[in-house]
Tab-separated table of N, CA, C and O in Angstrom:
chain	number	residue	atom	x	y	z
A	1	UNK	N	112.730	-69.648	9.225
A	1	UNK	CA	113.217	-70.354	8.638
A	1	UNK	C	114.633	-69.741	8.919
A	1	UNK	O	114.165	-68.315	8.847
A	2	UNK	N	115.327	-69.806	7.700
A	2	UNK	CA	116.406	-68.624	7.919
A	2	UNK	C	116.545	-68.797	6.659
A	2	UNK	O	115.855	-68.839	5.822
A	3	UNK	N	116.958	-67.322	5.994
A	3	UNK	CA	116.823	-66.370	5.362
A	3	UNK	C	117.252	-67.855	3.875
A	3	UNK	O	116.620	-68.072	2.410
A	4	UNK	N	118.441	-68.347	4.248
A	4	UNK	CA	118.901	-69.218	3.062
A	4	UNK	C	118.463	-70.092	2.438
A	4	UNK	O	118.325	-71.149	1.487
A	5	UNK	N	117.518	-70.572	3.455
A	5	UNK	CA	116.249	-71.446	3.222
A	5	UNK	C	115.172	-71.302	1.703
A	5	UNK	O	114.159	-72.037	1.574
A	6	UNK	N	115.259	-69.722	1.727
A	6	UNK	CA	113.942	-69.409	0.721
A	6	UNK	C	115.074	-70.288	-0.942
A	6	UNK	O	115.945	-70.569	-1.395
A	7	UNK	N	113.557	-70.445	-0.967
A	7	UNK	CA	113.910	-71.349	-2.360
A	7	UNK	C	114.352	-69.936	-4.075
A	7	UNK	O	112.892	-69.698	-4.362
A	8	UNK	N	115.293	-69.727	-4.490
A	8	UNK	CA	115.475	-68.499	-5.086
A	8	UNK	C	116.099	-69.815	-6.026
A	8	UNK	O	116.933	-70.501	-6.292
A	9	UNK	N	115.142	-69.673	-7.556
A	9	UNK	CA	115.628	-70.845	-8.858
A	9	UNK	C	116.585	-69.706	-9.123
A	9	UNK	O	117.506	-68.629	-8.803
A	10	UNK	N	117.790	-70.987	-9.174
A	10	UNK	CA	119.256	-70.776	-9.863
A	10	UNK	C	120.854	-70.639	-8.818
A	10	UNK	O	122.181	-70.803	-9.100
A	11	UNK	N	119.674	-70.580	-7.089
A	11	UNK	CA	120.833	-70.864	-5.943
A	11	UNK	C	121.541	-71.639	-6.146
A	11	UNK	O	120.263	-73.158	-6.240
A	12	UNK	N	122.113	-72.217	-5.680
A	12	UNK	CA	122.951	-73.767	-5.522
A	12	UNK	C	122.654	-74.422	-5.071
A	12	UNK	O	122.770	-74.009	-3.817
A	13	UNK	N	122.298	-75.542	-5.163
A	13	UNK	CA	122.822	-75.922	-4.133
A	13	UNK	C	123.346	-76.909	-3.681
A	13	UNK	O	123.912	-77.660	-4.367
A	14	UNK	N	123.896	-77.980	-3.162
A	14	UNK	CA	124.845	-78.857	-1.656
A	14	UNK	C	125.113	-79.508	-3.192
A	14	UNK	O	124.232	-80.430	-3.412
A	15	UNK	N	126.099	-79.712	-3.239
A	15	UNK	CA	126.786	-80.758	-4.101
A	15	UNK	C	126.497	-80.553	-5.944
A	15	UNK	O	126.315	-81.193	-6.018
A	16	UNK	N	125.680	-79.100	-5.945
A	16	UNK	CA	125.434	-78.839	-6.973
A	16	UNK	C	126.733	-77.472	-7.778
A	16	UNK	O	126.728	-77.259	-7.064
A	17	UNK	N	127.005	-78.180	-8.992
A	17	UNK	CA	127.728	-76.924	-9.536
A	17	UNK	C	127.228	-76.018	-10.875
A	17	UNK	O	125.961	-76.935	-11.064
A	18	UNK	N	127.569	-75.444	-11.234
A	18	UNK	CA	126.681	-75.044	-12.210
A	18	UNK	C	128.433	-73.107	-12.205
A	18	UNK	O	128.815	-73.671	-12.022
A	19	UNK	N	127.676	-72.435	-13.553
A	19	UNK	CA	129.415	-71.889	-13.984
A	19	UNK	C	128.813	-71.069	-12.731
A	19	UNK	O	128.276	-70.855	-12.483
A	20	UNK	N	130.336	-70.296	-12.611
A	20	UNK	CA	130.622	-68.900	-11.979
A	20	UNK	C	129.451	-67.804	-12.473
A	20	UNK	O	128.577	-67.129	-11.366
A	21	UNK	N	128.547	-67.995	-13.213
A	21	UNK	CA	127.626	-66.450	-13.410
A	21	UNK	C	126.774	-66.873	-13.367
A	21	UNK	O	126.303	-66.127	-12.811
A	22	UNK	N	125.721	-67.829	-12.765
A	22	UNK	CA	124.896	-68.272	-12.935
A	22	UNK	C	124.950	-67.944	-11.401
A	22	UNK	O	123.991	-68.092	-10.385
A	23	UNK	N	126.298	-68.840	-10.446
A	23	UNK	CA	126.455	-68.224	-9.006
A	23	UNK	C	125.781	-67.251	-8.414
A	23	UNK	O	125.603	-66.801	-7.584
A	24	UNK	N	127.185	-66.432	-9.248
A	24	UNK	CA	127.350	-65.082	-8.510
A	24	UNK	C	125.781	-63.726	-9.090
A	24	UNK	O	125.133	-63.376	-8.282
A	25	UNK	N	125.516	-64.968	-10.368
A	25	UNK	CA	123.367	-63.804	-10.631
A	25	UNK	C	123.027	-64.142	-9.204
A	25	UNK	O	121.192	-63.461	-9.064
A	26	UNK	N	123.007	-66.010	-8.498
A	26	UNK	CA	121.641	-66.210	-7.583
A	26	UNK	C	122.461	-65.660	-6.713
A	26	UNK	O	121.233	-64.651	-5.984
A	27	UNK	N	122.868	-65.125	-6.173
A	27	UNK	CA	123.811	-64.365	-5.056
A	27	UNK	C	123.157	-63.387	-4.739
A	27	UNK	O	122.662	-62.856	-4.029
A	28	UNK	N	123.431	-63.094	-5.946
A	28	UNK	CA	122.902	-60.855	-6.332
A	28	UNK	C	121.789	-61.131	-6.101
A	28	UNK	O	120.820	-61.022	-6.053
A	29	UNK	N	120.711	-61.836	-6.839
A	29	UNK	CA	119.288	-61.815	-6.035
A	29	UNK	C	118.917	-62.376	-4.794
A	29	UNK	O	118.223	-61.588	-4.355
A	30	UNK	N	119.279	-63.446	-4.390
A	30	UNK	CA	119.540	-64.212	-3.076
A	30	UNK	C	119.797	-62.399	-1.752
A	30	UNK	O	118.664	-61.791	-1.778
A	31	UNK	N	120.415	-61.430	-2.998
A	31	UNK	CA	121.326	-60.602	-1.510
A	31	UNK	C	119.896	-59.266	-2.455
A	31	UNK	O	119.708	-58.515	-1.339
A	32	UNK	N	119.434	-59.667	-3.619
A	32	UNK	CA	118.829	-58.284	-3.368
A	32	UNK	C	117.313	-58.822	-3.084
A	32	UNK	O	116.102	-58.187	-2.211
A	33	UNK	N	116.566	-59.906	-2.792
A	33	UNK	CA	115.402	-60.514	-1.145
A	33	UNK	C	115.685	-60.190	-0.073
A	33	UNK	O	114.822	-59.583	-0.133
A	34	UNK	N	117.286	-60.358	0.214
A	34	UNK	CA	116.918	-60.490	1.953
A	34	UNK	C	116.873	-58.254	1.986
A	34	UNK	O	116.499	-57.912	2.790
A	35	UNK	N	117.329	-57.377	0.923
A	35	UNK	CA	117.062	-56.353	0.799
A	35	UNK	C	116.788	-55.934	0.897
A	35	UNK	O	115.914	-54.947	1.839
A	36	UNK	N	115.558	-56.371	0.049
A	36	UNK	CA	114.036	-56.166	-0.236
A	36	UNK	C	112.860	-56.510	1.438
A	36	UNK	O	112.398	-55.718	1.931
A	37	UNK	N	113.733	-57.431	1.618
A	37	UNK	CA	112.596	-57.643	2.976
A	37	UNK	C	113.150	-56.399	3.987
A	37	UNK	O	112.294	-56.029	4.852
A	38	UNK	N	114.613	-56.241	4.441
A	38	UNK	CA	115.311	-55.540	4.970
A	38	UNK	C	114.536	-54.483	4.633
A	38	UNK	O	113.498	-53.229	6.121
A	39	UNK	N	114.621	-53.480	4.110
A	39	UNK	CA	113.461	-52.020	3.371
A	39	UNK	C	112.226	-52.221	3.468
A	39	UNK	O	111.578	-50.786	4.467
A	40	UNK	N	111.251	-53.289	3.205
A	40	UNK	CA	110.066	-52.912	3.617
A	40	UNK	C	109.042	-52.551	4.850
A	40	UNK	O	109.043	-51.958	5.199
A	41	UNK	N	110.914	-53.854	5.998
A	41	UNK	CA	110.624	-53.333	6.930
A	41	UNK	C	110.327	-52.530	7.876
A	41	UNK	O	109.513	-51.967	8.493
A	42	UNK	N	111.902	-51.971	7.922
A	42	UNK	CA	112.201	-50.760	7.557
A	42	UNK	C	111.209	-49.701	7.487
A	42	UNK	O	110.097	-47.677	8.356
A	43	UNK	N	110.249	-49.156	6.102
A	43	UNK	CA	109.475	-48.111	5.536
A	43	UNK	C	108.951	-48.100	6.121
A	43	UNK	O	107.705	-47.404	6.930
A	44	UNK	N	107.305	-49.759	6.427
A	44	UNK	CA	106.682	-49.979	7.919
A	44	UNK	C	106.851	-49.589	8.910
A	44	UNK	O	105.949	-49.479	10.148
A	45	UNK	N	107.956	-49.780	9.363
A	45	UNK	CA	107.726	-49.355	11.321
A	45	UNK	C	108.125	-47.915	10.977
A	45	UNK	O	108.326	-47.288	12.201
A	46	UNK	N	109.149	-47.325	10.381
A	46	UNK	CA	109.157	-46.198	10.139
A	46	UNK	C	108.084	-44.303	9.663
A	46	UNK	O	108.196	-43.830	10.688
A	47	UNK	N	107.791	-45.293	8.842
A	47	UNK	CA	105.487	-43.910	9.742
A	47	UNK	C	105.408	-44.045	9.935
A	47	UNK	O	105.459	-42.673	10.938
A	48	UNK	N	104.952	-45.400	11.120
A	48	UNK	CA	104.048	-44.815	12.105
A	48	UNK	C	105.456	-44.000	13.967
A	48	UNK	O	105.182	-43.181	14.568
A	49	UNK	N	106.727	-44.736	13.286
A	49	UNK	CA	108.012	-44.026	14.040
A	49	UNK	C	107.725	-42.738	14.582
A	49	UNK	O	107.449	-41.993	14.610
A	50	UNK	N	108.147	-42.284	12.434
A	50	UNK	CA	107.978	-40.838	11.960
A	50	UNK	C	107.209	-40.274	12.370
A	50	UNK	O	106.607	-38.572	13.286
A	51	UNK	N	105.205	-40.399	12.545
A	51	UNK	CA	104.041	-39.382	12.477
A	51	UNK	C	104.525	-39.454	14.981
A	51	UNK	O	103.889	-38.944	15.570
A	52	UNK	N	104.408	-40.452	15.385
A	52	UNK	CA	104.717	-41.069	16.942
A	52	UNK	C	106.166	-40.073	18.125
A	52	UNK	O	105.834	-39.483	18.294
A	53	UNK	N	107.053	-40.066	17.370
A	53	UNK	CA	108.298	-39.038	17.582
A	53	UNK	C	108.332	-38.067	17.913
A	53	UNK	O	107.556	-37.171	17.308
A	54	UNK	N	108.193	-37.822	19.654
A	54	UNK	CA	108.866	-36.631	20.384
A	54	UNK	C	109.806	-35.063	19.936
A	54	UNK	O	110.223	-36.153	21.549
A	55	UNK	N	109.728	-34.835	19.620
A	55	UNK	CA	111.904	-34.496	19.602
A	55	UNK	C	111.231	-32.900	20.713
A	55	UNK	O	113.041	-32.455	19.916
A	56	UNK	N	110.541	-32.922	20.836
A	56	UNK	CA	110.411	-30.889	22.093
A	56	UNK	C	111.509	-31.211	23.044
A	56	UNK	O	112.045	-30.029	23.000
A	57	UNK	N	111.575	-32.281	23.499
A	57	UNK	CA	112.734	-33.342	24.885
A	57	UNK	C	113.412	-34.289	24.505
A	57	UNK	O	112.907	-34.906	24.365
A	58	UNK	N	114.685	-34.388	25.779
A	58	UNK	CA	114.297	-36.168	26.071
A	58	UNK	C	113.677	-36.877	26.647
A	58	UNK	O	113.756	-37.602	26.196
A	59	UNK	N	112.981	-35.580	27.441
A	59	UNK	CA	111.947	-36.553	27.733
A	59	UNK	C	111.044	-37.034	27.015
A	59	UNK	O	109.963	-38.513	26.935
A	60	UNK	N	110.037	-36.034	25.945
A	60	UNK	CA	108.475	-36.665	25.594
A	60	UNK	C	109.753	-37.015	24.369
A	60	UNK	O	109.091	-38.097	24.073
A	61	UNK	N	111.145	-37.302	24.082
A	61	UNK	CA	111.776	-37.944	22.932
A	61	UNK	C	110.869	-40.250	23.194
A	61	UNK	O	110.634	-40.551	22.993
A	62	UNK	N	112.437	-40.150	24.539
A	62	UNK	CA	112.411	-40.865	25.339
A	62	UNK	C	110.331	-41.894	25.425
A	62	UNK	O	110.387	-42.747	25.310
A	63	UNK	N	109.784	-40.732	25.894
A	63	UNK	CA	108.933	-40.980	27.027
A	63	UNK	C	107.607	-41.749	25.115
A	63	UNK	O	107.151	-42.895	24.353
A	64	UNK	N	107.647	-40.213	23.695
A	64	UNK	CA	107.256	-41.560	22.619
A	64	UNK	C	108.234	-42.886	21.921
A	64	UNK	O	106.836	-43.443	21.683
A	65	UNK	N	109.155	-42.670	22.417
A	65	UNK	CA	110.126	-44.391	21.257
A	65	UNK	C	108.842	-45.423	22.172
A	65	UNK	O	108.526	-45.988	21.496
A	66	UNK	N	109.523	-45.325	23.581
A	66	UNK	CA	108.368	-45.807	24.365
A	66	UNK	C	106.964	-46.853	24.173
A	66	UNK	O	106.694	-47.637	23.410
A	67	UNK	N	106.568	-45.265	23.396
A	67	UNK	CA	105.189	-45.265	23.569
A	67	UNK	C	105.026	-46.068	22.650
A	67	UNK	O	104.262	-47.495	21.679
A	68	UNK	N	105.745	-45.830	20.630
A	68	UNK	CA	105.597	-47.060	20.067
A	68	UNK	C	106.471	-47.747	20.108
A	68	UNK	O	105.716	-49.087	19.083
A	69	UNK	N	107.779	-48.111	20.182
A	69	UNK	CA	108.303	-49.490	20.815
A	69	UNK	C	106.999	-50.396	21.209
A	69	UNK	O	106.137	-51.597	20.700
A	70	UNK	N	105.700	-49.828	22.254
A	70	UNK	CA	104.463	-51.171	23.364
A	70	UNK	C	103.657	-51.166	21.897
A	70	UNK	O	103.443	-51.936	21.964
A	71	UNK	N	103.280	-50.501	21.253
A	71	UNK	CA	102.557	-50.862	19.850
A	71	UNK	C	102.665	-51.081	18.737
A	71	UNK	O	102.192	-52.287	18.130
A	72	UNK	N	104.065	-50.485	18.342
A	72	UNK	CA	103.856	-50.945	17.000
A	72	UNK	C	105.353	-52.796	16.267
A	72	UNK	O	105.519	-52.644	15.640
A	73	UNK	N	105.331	-52.736	17.729
A	73	UNK	CA	107.026	-53.105	17.487
A	73	UNK	C	106.355	-54.255	18.986
A	73	UNK	O	107.677	-55.344	18.945
A	74	UNK	N	105.713	-55.180	19.222
A	74	UNK	CA	104.454	-55.723	19.850
A	74	UNK	C	105.040	-57.533	18.050
A	74	UNK	O	106.034	-57.311	16.973
A	75	UNK	N	105.624	-58.273	19.270
A	75	UNK	CA	104.962	-59.959	18.544
A	75	UNK	C	104.573	-60.435	17.370
A	75	UNK	O	104.860	-59.809	15.986
A	76	UNK	N	103.239	-59.320	17.791
A	76	UNK	CA	101.805	-59.956	16.613
A	76	UNK	C	102.025	-59.095	14.878
A	76	UNK	O	101.746	-60.139	14.526
A	77	UNK	N	102.301	-57.708	15.871
A	77	UNK	CA	102.630	-56.746	14.889
A	77	UNK	C	103.634	-56.582	14.225
A	77	UNK	O	103.850	-57.252	12.607
A	78	UNK	N	104.681	-57.229	14.474
A	78	UNK	CA	106.008	-57.247	13.195
A	78	UNK	C	106.379	-58.997	12.905
A	78	UNK	O	105.877	-58.441	11.631
A	79	UNK	N	105.109	-59.400	13.385
A	79	UNK	CA	104.668	-61.282	12.980
A	79	UNK	C	103.457	-61.114	11.613
A	79	UNK	O	103.828	-60.735	10.359
A	80	UNK	N	102.378	-59.838	11.366
A	80	UNK	CA	101.521	-59.594	10.715
A	80	UNK	C	102.435	-58.683	9.706
A	80	UNK	O	102.511	-58.712	8.048
A	81	UNK	N	103.959	-57.360	9.825
A	81	UNK	CA	104.559	-56.556	8.735
A	81	UNK	C	105.137	-57.154	8.339
A	81	UNK	O	105.285	-57.619	7.052
A	82	UNK	N	105.699	-59.291	8.622
A	82	UNK	CA	106.838	-59.582	8.533
A	82	UNK	C	105.772	-60.436	7.375
A	82	UNK	O	106.361	-60.741	5.961
A	83	UNK	N	103.911	-61.319	7.778
A	83	UNK	CA	103.801	-61.723	6.460
A	83	UNK	C	103.631	-61.654	5.407
A	83	UNK	O	103.624	-61.229	4.504
A	84	UNK	N	102.642	-59.847	5.655
A	84	UNK	CA	102.690	-58.832	4.395
A	84	UNK	C	103.702	-58.880	3.564
A	84	UNK	O	103.915	-59.194	2.567
A	85	UNK	N	104.828	-58.823	4.073
A	85	UNK	CA	106.185	-58.123	3.221
A	85	UNK	C	106.809	-59.638	2.692
A	85	UNK	O	106.804	-59.776	0.798
A	86	UNK	N	106.224	-60.856	3.547
A	86	UNK	CA	106.556	-61.414	2.095
A	86	UNK	C	106.409	-61.983	1.623
A	86	UNK	O	106.470	-62.359	0.450
A	87	UNK	N	105.307	-62.135	1.896
A	87	UNK	CA	103.758	-62.457	0.507
A	87	UNK	C	103.466	-61.195	-0.225
A	87	UNK	O	103.679	-62.326	-1.995
A	88	UNK	N	104.660	-60.097	0.128
A	88	UNK	CA	104.846	-59.154	-1.117
A	88	UNK	C	106.385	-59.956	-2.527
A	88	UNK	O	105.709	-59.866	-2.794
A	89	UNK	N	106.929	-60.716	-1.619
A	89	UNK	CA	108.031	-60.729	-1.725
A	89	UNK	C	107.794	-62.565	-3.056
A	89	UNK	O	108.853	-62.357	-3.421
A	90	UNK	N	107.209	-63.171	-2.464
A	90	UNK	CA	106.374	-63.990	-3.483
A	90	UNK	C	106.026	-63.598	-4.596
A	90	UNK	O	106.270	-63.978	-5.662
A	91	UNK	N	105.502	-62.765	-4.529
A	91	UNK	CA	104.848	-62.314	-5.782
A	91	UNK	C	105.841	-61.638	-6.597
A	91	UNK	O	105.524	-61.534	-7.759
A	92	UNK	N	106.709	-60.848	-5.738
A	92	UNK	CA	107.648	-59.594	-6.701
A	92	UNK	C	108.529	-60.124	-7.365
A	92	UNK	O	109.162	-59.853	-8.374
A	93	UNK	N	109.452	-61.825	-6.835
A	93	UNK	CA	110.950	-61.760	-7.040
A	93	UNK	C	110.781	-62.887	-7.521
A	93	UNK	O	110.779	-64.520	-7.926
A	94	UNK	N	109.079	-63.930	-7.134
A	94	UNK	CA	108.973	-65.946	-7.308
A	94	UNK	C	107.422	-65.954	-8.035
A	94	UNK	O	107.574	-66.970	-8.134
A	95	UNK	N	106.960	-65.079	-8.574
A	95	UNK	CA	105.711	-65.323	-8.944
A	95	UNK	C	105.672	-65.979	-11.160
A	95	UNK	O	105.401	-66.768	-10.516
A	96	UNK	N	106.653	-65.017	-11.572
A	96	UNK	CA	107.552	-65.818	-12.810
A	96	UNK	C	107.870	-67.661	-12.186
A	96	UNK	O	107.654	-68.334	-12.929
A	97	UNK	N	108.350	-67.618	-11.595
A	97	UNK	CA	108.857	-69.116	-10.881
A	97	UNK	C	107.536	-70.172	-10.714
A	97	UNK	O	107.680	-71.004	-10.866
A	98	UNK	N	106.188	-69.170	-9.618
A	98	UNK	CA	106.173	-70.371	-9.358
A	98	UNK	C	104.976	-70.485	-11.174
A	98	UNK	O	103.926	-71.407	-10.407
A	99	UNK	N	104.543	-70.383	-11.699
A	99	UNK	CA	103.811	-70.261	-13.465
A	99	UNK	C	104.598	-70.708	-14.297
A	99	UNK	O	104.070	-71.559	-14.410
A	100	UNK	N	106.139	-70.956	-13.729
A	100	UNK	CA	106.247	-71.897	-14.888
A	100	UNK	C	106.384	-73.066	-13.738
A	100	UNK	O	105.867	-74.125	-14.102
A	101	UNK	N	106.160	-73.491	-12.349
A	101	UNK	CA	106.021	-74.962	-11.983
A	101	UNK	C	104.342	-74.928	-12.102
A	101	UNK	O	104.307	-76.761	-12.555
A	102	UNK	N	103.485	-74.656	-12.105
A	102	UNK	CA	102.363	-74.446	-12.035
A	102	UNK	C	102.059	-74.964	-13.475
A	102	UNK	O	101.614	-76.276	-14.002
A	103	UNK	N	102.165	-74.212	-15.204
A	103	UNK	CA	102.640	-75.250	-15.927
A	103	UNK	C	103.357	-76.613	-16.037
A	103	UNK	O	102.710	-77.703	-16.994
A	104	UNK	N	104.090	-76.515	-15.534
A	104	UNK	CA	105.446	-77.907	-15.526
A	104	UNK	C	103.910	-78.832	-15.179
A	104	UNK	O	103.735	-80.311	-15.796
A	105	UNK	N	102.905	-79.170	-13.504
A	105	UNK	CA	102.357	-79.642	-13.642
A	105	UNK	C	100.973	-80.114	-14.427
A	105	UNK	O	100.564	-81.129	-13.989
A	106	UNK	N	100.853	-79.118	-15.868
A	106	UNK	CA	99.529	-79.702	-15.735
A	106	UNK	C	99.621	-79.908	-17.042
A	106	UNK	O	101.327	-80.512	-17.501
């Protein structure tokens, strides 16, 4: 899935015109979502890295970085981090929109 595929309410779809203000607002919201995902990923990876990295020598740093990579940057681990982050994004940025959709369905 490409981040642009996220259904950000207010974002323009092809062939739909809107005033420049709402287009800018939608673009800002999309950037806010992307930055939030990036920040969450970095924070969740930095904490164990900070606890693992040994900077006493280059050899110790290299060994600790490789150990960290093997433990925290495995595909299944990164997948879990991203699933939690995307669930958080859904609740944080789209909770109101989902509630509105549910109200429309009833």
